[in-house]
Short mmCIF file of C-alpha atoms and ligand atoms in Angstrom, two decimals:
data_model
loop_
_atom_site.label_atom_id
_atom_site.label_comp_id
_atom_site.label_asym_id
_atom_site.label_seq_id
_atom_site.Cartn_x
_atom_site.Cartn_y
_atom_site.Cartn_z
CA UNK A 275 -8.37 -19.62 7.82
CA UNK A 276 -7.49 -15.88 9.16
CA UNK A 277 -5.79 -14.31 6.18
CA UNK A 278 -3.71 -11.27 6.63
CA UNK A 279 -2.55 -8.65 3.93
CA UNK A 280 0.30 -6.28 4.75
CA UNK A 281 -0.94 -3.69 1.51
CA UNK A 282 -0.04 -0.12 0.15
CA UNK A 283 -0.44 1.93 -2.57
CA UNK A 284 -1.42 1.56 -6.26
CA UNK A 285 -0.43 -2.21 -6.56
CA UNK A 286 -1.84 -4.04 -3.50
CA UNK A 287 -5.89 -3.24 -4.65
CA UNK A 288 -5.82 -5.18 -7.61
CA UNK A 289 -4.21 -8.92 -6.05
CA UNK A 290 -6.83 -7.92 -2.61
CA UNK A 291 -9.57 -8.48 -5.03
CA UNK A 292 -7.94 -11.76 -5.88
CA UNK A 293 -7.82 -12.53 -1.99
CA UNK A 294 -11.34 -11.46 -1.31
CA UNK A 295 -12.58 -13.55 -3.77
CA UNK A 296 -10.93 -16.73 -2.63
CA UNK A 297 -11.53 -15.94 1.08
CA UNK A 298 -15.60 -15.14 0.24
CA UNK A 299 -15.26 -18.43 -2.03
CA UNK A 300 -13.30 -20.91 1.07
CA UNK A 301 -14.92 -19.07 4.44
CA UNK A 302 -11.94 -17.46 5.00
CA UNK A 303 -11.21 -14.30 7.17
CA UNK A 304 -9.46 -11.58 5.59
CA UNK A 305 -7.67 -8.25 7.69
CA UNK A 306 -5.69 -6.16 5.73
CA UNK A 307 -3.27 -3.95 7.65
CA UNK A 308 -2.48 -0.57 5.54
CA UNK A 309 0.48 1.89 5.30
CA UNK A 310 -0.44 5.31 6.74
CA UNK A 311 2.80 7.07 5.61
CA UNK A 312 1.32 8.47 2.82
CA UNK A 313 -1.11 10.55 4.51
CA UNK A 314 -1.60 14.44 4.34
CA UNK A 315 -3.19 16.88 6.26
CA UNK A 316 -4.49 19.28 3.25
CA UNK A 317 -6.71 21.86 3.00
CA UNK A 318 -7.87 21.29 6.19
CA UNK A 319 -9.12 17.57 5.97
CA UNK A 320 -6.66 14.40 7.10
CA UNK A 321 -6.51 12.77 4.21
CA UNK A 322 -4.85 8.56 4.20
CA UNK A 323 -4.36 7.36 0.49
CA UNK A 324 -3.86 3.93 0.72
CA UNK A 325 -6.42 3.08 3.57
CA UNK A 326 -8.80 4.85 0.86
CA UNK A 327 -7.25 2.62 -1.79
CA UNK A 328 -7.92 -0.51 0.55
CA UNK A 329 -11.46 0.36 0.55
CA UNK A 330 -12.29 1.54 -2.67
CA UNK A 331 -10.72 -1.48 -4.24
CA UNK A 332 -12.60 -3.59 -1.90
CA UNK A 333 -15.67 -2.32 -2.30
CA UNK A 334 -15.73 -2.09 -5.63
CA UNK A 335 -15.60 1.30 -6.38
CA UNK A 336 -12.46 1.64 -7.12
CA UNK A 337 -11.54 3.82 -10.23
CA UNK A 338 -9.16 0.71 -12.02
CA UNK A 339 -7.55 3.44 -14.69
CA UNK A 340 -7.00 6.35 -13.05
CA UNK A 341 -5.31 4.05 -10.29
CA UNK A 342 -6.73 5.82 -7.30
CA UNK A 343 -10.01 7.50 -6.38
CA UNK A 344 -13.70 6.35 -6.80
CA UNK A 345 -15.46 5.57 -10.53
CA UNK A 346 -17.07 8.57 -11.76
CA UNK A 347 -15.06 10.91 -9.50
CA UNK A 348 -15.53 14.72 -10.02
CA UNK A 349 -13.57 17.51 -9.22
CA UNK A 350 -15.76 20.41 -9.01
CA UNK A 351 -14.22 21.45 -5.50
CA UNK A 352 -10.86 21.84 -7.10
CA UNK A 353 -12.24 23.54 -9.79
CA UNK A 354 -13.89 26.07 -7.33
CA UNK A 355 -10.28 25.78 -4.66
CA UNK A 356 -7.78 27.01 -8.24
CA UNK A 357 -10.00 30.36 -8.74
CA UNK A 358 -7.96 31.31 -5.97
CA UNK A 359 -4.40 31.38 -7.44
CA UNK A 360 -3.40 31.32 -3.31
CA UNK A 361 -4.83 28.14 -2.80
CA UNK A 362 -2.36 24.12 -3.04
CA UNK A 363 -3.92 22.72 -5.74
CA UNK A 364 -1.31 20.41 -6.74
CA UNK A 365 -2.94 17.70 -4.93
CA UNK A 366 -6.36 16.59 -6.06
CA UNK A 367 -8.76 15.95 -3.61
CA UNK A 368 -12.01 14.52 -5.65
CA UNK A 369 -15.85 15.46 -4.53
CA UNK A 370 -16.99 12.12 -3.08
CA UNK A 371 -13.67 11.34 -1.81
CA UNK A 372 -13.75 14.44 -0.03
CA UNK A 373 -16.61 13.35 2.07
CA UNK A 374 -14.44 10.64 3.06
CA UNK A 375 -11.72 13.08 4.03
CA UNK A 376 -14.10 15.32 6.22
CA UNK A 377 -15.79 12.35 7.78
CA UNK A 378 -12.73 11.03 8.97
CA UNK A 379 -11.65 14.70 9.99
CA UNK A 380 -14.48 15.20 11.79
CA UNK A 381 -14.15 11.85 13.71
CA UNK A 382 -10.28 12.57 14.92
CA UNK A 383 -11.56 15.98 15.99
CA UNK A 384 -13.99 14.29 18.02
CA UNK A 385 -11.30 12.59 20.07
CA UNK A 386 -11.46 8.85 18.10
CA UNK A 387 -8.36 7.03 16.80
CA UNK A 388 -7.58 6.28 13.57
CA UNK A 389 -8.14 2.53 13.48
CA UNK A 390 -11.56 3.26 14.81
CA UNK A 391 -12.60 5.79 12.40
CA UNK A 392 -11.38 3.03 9.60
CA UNK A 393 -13.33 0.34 10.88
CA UNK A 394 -16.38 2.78 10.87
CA UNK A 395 -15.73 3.83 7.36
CA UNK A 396 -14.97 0.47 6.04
CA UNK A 397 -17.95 -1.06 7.83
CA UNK A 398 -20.28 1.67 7.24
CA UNK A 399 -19.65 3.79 4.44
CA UNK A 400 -18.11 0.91 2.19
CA UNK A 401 -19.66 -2.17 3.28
CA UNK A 402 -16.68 -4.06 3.59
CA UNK A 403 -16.40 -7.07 5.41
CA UNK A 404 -12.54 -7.75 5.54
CA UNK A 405 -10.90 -5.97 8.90
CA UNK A 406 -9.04 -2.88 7.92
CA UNK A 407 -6.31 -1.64 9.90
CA UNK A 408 -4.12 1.22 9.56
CA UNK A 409 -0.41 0.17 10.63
CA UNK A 410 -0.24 2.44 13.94
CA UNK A 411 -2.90 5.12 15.25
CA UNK A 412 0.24 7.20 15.91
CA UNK A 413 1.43 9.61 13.35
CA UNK A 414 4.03 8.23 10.42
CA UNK A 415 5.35 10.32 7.49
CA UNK A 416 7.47 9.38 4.36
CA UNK A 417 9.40 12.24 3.53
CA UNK A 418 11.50 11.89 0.01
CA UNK A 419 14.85 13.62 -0.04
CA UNK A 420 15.88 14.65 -3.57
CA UNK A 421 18.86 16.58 -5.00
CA UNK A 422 18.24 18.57 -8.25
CA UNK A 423 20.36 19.07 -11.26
CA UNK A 424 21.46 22.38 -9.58
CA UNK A 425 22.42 19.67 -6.61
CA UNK A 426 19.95 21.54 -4.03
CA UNK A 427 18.57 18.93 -1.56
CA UNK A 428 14.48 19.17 -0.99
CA UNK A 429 13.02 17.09 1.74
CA UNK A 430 9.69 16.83 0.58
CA UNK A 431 6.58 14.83 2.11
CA UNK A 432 5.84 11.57 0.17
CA UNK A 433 2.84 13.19 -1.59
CA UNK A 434 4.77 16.23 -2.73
CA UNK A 435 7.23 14.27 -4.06
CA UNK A 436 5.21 11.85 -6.05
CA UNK A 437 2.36 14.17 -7.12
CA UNK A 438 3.36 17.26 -7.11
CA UNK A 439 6.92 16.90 -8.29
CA UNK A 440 5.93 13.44 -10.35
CA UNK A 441 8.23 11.58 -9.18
CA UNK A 442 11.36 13.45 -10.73
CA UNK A 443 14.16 14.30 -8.85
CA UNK A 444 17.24 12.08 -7.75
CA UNK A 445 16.33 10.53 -4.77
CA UNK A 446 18.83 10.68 -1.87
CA UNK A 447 17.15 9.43 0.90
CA UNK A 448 13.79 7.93 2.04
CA UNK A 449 12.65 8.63 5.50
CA UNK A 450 9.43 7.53 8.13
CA UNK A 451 9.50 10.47 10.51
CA UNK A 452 7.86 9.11 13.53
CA UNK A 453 8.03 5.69 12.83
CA UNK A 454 10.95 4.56 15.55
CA UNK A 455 8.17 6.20 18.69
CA UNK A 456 4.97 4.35 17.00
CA UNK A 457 2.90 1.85 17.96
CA UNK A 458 1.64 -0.48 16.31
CA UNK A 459 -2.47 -0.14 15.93
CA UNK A 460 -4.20 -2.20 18.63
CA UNK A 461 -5.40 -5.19 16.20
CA UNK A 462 -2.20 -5.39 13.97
CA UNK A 463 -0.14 -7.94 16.54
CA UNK A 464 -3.15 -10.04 17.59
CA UNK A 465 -4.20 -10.11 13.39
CA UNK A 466 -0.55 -10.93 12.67
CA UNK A 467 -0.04 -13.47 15.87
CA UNK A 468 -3.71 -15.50 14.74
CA UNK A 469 -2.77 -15.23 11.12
CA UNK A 470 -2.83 -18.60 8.96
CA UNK A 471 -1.16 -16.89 6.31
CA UNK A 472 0.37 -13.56 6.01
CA UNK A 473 0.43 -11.67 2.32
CA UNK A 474 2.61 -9.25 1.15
CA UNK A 475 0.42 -7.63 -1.24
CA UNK A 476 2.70 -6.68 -4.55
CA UNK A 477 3.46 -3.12 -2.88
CA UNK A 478 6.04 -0.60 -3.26
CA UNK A 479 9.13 -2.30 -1.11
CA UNK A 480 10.47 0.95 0.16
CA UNK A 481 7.86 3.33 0.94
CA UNK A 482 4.13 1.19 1.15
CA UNK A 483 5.71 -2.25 3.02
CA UNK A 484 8.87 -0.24 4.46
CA UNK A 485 6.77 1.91 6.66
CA UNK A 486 4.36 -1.16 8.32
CA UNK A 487 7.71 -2.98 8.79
CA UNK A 488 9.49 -0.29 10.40
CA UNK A 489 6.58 -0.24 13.13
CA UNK A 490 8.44 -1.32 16.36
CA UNK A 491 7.79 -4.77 16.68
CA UNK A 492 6.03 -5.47 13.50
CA UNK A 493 9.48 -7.07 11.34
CA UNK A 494 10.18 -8.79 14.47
CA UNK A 495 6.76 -10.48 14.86
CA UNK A 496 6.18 -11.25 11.23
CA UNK A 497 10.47 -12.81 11.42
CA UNK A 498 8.60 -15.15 13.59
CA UNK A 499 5.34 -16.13 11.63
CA UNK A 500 7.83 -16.26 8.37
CA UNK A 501 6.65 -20.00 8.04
CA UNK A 502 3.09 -18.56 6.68
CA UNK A 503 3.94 -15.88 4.96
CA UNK A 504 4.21 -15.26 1.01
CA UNK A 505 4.89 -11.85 -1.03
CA UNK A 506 4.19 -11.62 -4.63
CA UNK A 507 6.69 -9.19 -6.35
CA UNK A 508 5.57 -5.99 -7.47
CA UNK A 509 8.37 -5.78 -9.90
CA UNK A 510 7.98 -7.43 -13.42
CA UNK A 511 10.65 -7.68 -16.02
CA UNK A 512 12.46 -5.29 -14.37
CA UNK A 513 9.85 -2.92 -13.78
CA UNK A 514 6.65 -2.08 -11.46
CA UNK A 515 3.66 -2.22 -13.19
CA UNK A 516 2.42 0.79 -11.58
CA UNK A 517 3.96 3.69 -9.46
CA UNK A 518 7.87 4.68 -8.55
CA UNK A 519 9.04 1.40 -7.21
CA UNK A 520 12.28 2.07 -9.61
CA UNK A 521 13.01 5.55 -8.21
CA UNK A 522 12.93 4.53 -4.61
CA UNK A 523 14.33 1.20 -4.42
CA UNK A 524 17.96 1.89 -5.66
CA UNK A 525 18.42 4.96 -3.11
CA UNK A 526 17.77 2.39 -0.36
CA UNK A 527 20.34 -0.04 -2.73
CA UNK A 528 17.58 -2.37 -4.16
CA UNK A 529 18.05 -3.53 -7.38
CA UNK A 530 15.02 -2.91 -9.31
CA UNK A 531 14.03 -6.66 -10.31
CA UNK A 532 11.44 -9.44 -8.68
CA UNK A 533 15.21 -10.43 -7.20
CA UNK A 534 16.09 -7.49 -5.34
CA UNK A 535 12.46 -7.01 -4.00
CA UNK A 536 12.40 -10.45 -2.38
CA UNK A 537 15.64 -9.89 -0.63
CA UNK A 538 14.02 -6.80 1.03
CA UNK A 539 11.29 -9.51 2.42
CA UNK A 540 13.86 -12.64 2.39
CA UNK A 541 13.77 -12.76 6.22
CA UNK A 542 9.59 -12.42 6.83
CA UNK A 543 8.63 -14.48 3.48
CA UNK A 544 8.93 -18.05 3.18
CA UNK A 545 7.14 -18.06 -0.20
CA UNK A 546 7.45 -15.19 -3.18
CA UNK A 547 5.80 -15.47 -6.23
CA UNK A 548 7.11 -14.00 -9.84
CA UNK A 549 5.52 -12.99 -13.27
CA UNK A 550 5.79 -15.57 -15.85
CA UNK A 551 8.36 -12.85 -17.56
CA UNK A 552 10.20 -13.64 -14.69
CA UNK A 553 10.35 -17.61 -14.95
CA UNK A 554 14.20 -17.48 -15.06
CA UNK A 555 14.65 -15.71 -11.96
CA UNK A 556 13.18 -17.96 -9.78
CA UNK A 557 16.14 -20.66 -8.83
CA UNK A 558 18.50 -17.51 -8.78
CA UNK A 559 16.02 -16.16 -6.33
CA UNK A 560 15.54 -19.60 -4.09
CA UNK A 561 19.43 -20.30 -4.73
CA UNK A 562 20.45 -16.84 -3.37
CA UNK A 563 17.62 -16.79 -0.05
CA UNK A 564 17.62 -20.34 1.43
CA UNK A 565 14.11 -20.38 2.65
CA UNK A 566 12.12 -18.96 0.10
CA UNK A 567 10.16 -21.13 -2.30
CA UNK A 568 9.19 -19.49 -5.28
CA UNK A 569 5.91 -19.81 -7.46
CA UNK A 570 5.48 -18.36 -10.96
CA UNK A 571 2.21 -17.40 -12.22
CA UNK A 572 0.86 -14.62 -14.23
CA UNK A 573 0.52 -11.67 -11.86
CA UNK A 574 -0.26 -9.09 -14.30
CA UNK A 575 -3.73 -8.17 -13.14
CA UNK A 576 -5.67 -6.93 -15.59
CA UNK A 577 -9.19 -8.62 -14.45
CA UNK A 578 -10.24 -10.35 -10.92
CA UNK A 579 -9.72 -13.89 -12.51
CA UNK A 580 -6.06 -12.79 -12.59
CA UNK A 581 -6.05 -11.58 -9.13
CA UNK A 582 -7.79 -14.71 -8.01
CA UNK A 583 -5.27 -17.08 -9.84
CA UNK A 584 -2.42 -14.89 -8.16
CA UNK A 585 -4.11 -15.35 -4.47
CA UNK A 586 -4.47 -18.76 -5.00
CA UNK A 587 -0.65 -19.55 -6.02
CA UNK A 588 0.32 -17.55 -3.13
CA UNK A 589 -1.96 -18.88 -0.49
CA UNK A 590 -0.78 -22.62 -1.95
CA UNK A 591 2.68 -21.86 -0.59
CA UNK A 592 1.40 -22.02 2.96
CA UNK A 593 -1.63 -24.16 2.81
CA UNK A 594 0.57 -26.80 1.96
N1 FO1 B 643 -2.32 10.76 -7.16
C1 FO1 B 643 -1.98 11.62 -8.17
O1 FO1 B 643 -1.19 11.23 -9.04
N2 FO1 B 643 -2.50 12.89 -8.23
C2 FO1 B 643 -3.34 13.38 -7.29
O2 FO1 B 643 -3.74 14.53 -7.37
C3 FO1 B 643 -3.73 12.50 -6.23
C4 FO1 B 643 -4.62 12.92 -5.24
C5 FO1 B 643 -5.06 11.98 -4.28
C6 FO1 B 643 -6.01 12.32 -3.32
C7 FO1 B 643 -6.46 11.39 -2.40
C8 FO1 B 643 -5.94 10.10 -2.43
O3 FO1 B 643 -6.39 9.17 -1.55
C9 FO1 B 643 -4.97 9.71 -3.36
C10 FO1 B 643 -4.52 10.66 -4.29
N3 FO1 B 643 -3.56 10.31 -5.24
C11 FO1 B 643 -3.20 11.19 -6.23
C12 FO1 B 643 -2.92 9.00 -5.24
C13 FO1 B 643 -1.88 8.90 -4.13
O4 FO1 B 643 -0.83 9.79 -4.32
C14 FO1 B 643 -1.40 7.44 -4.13
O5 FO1 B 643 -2.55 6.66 -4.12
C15 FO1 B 643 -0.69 6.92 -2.95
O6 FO1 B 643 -0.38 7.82 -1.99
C16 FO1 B 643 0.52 6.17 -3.48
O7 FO1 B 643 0.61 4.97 -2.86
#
């Protein structure tokens, strides 16, 4: 089967794990397409969080508690950067990652797109079989719009809003500057066209799926391939395990609940799968959005036998 995984930040690593495993373990092919709308030209160096997420989790390097980075990180560039009270250093850019950053730097100096300076780092520098693809070559930014107490608005790029400001700050409005003019990257529509089943890793709604689905064409194509395609919820109990799902979902009028994230997928998901905590959501979810057939499993993924079990569930929606 061709697999395909629309991921994004912090909680799409862990379940890809899950869907590597079972796509190693069945000959399946796996492409994951990534969100690029959290990436930041810093210090010099183009830097694309969750592609770098993608790859570390896939390759195994991935740093599991600090959430993002490589194991064993270091930080003796920042260290070095803070001497200089002129110099950002809000935003952490770690030693080995930082080859990553100047690598791919170097390689969109040079003239080379995006997607191929991916495929070169996934291929080469993390071994990675699965395809990765960023959502477009062409440039996409989240910007965050809060309003402090003092009821000043900041628009502030995703990053400075979620690093350097941690997340605090009413949010007003969430934007993807550049999104309406992009395209999507050259192997996304023939990936998502081919595709056996599509997954909707458990991602941020609003600002790690929102951007790949606000692609031109992208919602429209996957409206069509609905029939394979399954989400699992990235909100538990009420909650996301990891990141500021709850911030950023009710300023774009989500409730924040495995409920009001499968109504933001209800028309490109015919399957959505739920934590066990949420067992007693699941015939308000497939009474409310006719269409979706829900599966509850435990999707708390603390190990890669979790993450295999949740692949599995969500790859039985569609493999009938
Ligand atoms: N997250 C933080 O909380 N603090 C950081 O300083 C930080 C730096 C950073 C550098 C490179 C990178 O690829 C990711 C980094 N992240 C950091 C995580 C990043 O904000 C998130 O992974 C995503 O953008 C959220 O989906």
């Amino acid at each position: 089967m061709e697999i395909v995984a629309l991921a994004g930040g912090i909680g799409a690593g862990k379940f890809l794990r899950g869907v590597r495993r079972v796509a190693a373990a069945e000959g399946h092919r796996l492409s994951v397409i990534v969100n690029t709308g959290d990436d930041l030209d810093h210090l010099g160096v183009h830097v694309s969080p969750d592609l770098d997420s993608v790859c570390h989790w896939l390759s195994g390097e991935m740093d599991r508690e600090r959430g993002w980075g490589v194991r064993g990180e270091t930080f003796a560039m920042m260290e070095a950067l803070r001497a200089n009270p002129l110099a950002p250093g809000w935003f952490n850019l770690g030693d080995r990652d930082l080859s990553t950053h100047l690598y791919r730097t170097m390689r969109l100096r040079q003239g080379a797109t995006l997607s191929a300076v991916t495929a070169e780092l996934a291929r080469e520098r993390f071994g990675i079989e699965a395809t990765i693809l960023p959502m477009t070559d062409d440039p996409v930014t989240t910007r965050i719009v809060v309003r402090g107490v003092d009821g000043v608005s900041e628009d502030l790029h995703f990053q400075e809003y979620w690093v350097d400001r941690k997340a605090q700050g009413h949010v007003v409005e969430v934007r993807f500057d550049g999104a309406s003019t992009a395209r999507p990257a050259a192997g996304v529509e023939p990936a998502l066209t081919a595709a056996d089943a599509i997954l909707l890793c458990p991602s941020n709604p609003v600002v790690s799926l929102g951007p790949i689905l606000a692609i031109p064409g992208v919602r429209s194509l996957l409206r069509r391939r609905r029939d394979v395609t399954v989400g699992v919820s990235p909100i538990v109990g009420g909650a996301p395990l990891a990141g500021m799902a709850d911030r950023l979902m009710p300023a774009v009028g989500l409730e924040v609940s495995a409920i009001g994230a499968a109504r933001s997928v209800a028309d490109v998901a015919t399957g959505w799968v739920v934590d066990t905590t949420d067992r007693d959501l699941a015939d308000a979810i497939e009474d409310e959005l006719p269409g979706m057939r829900v599966r509850v499993t435990d999707t708390v993924m603390r190990d890669d036998d979790v993450a295999t079990e949740v692949a599995r569930t969500a790859l039985s929606v569609v493999s009938g």
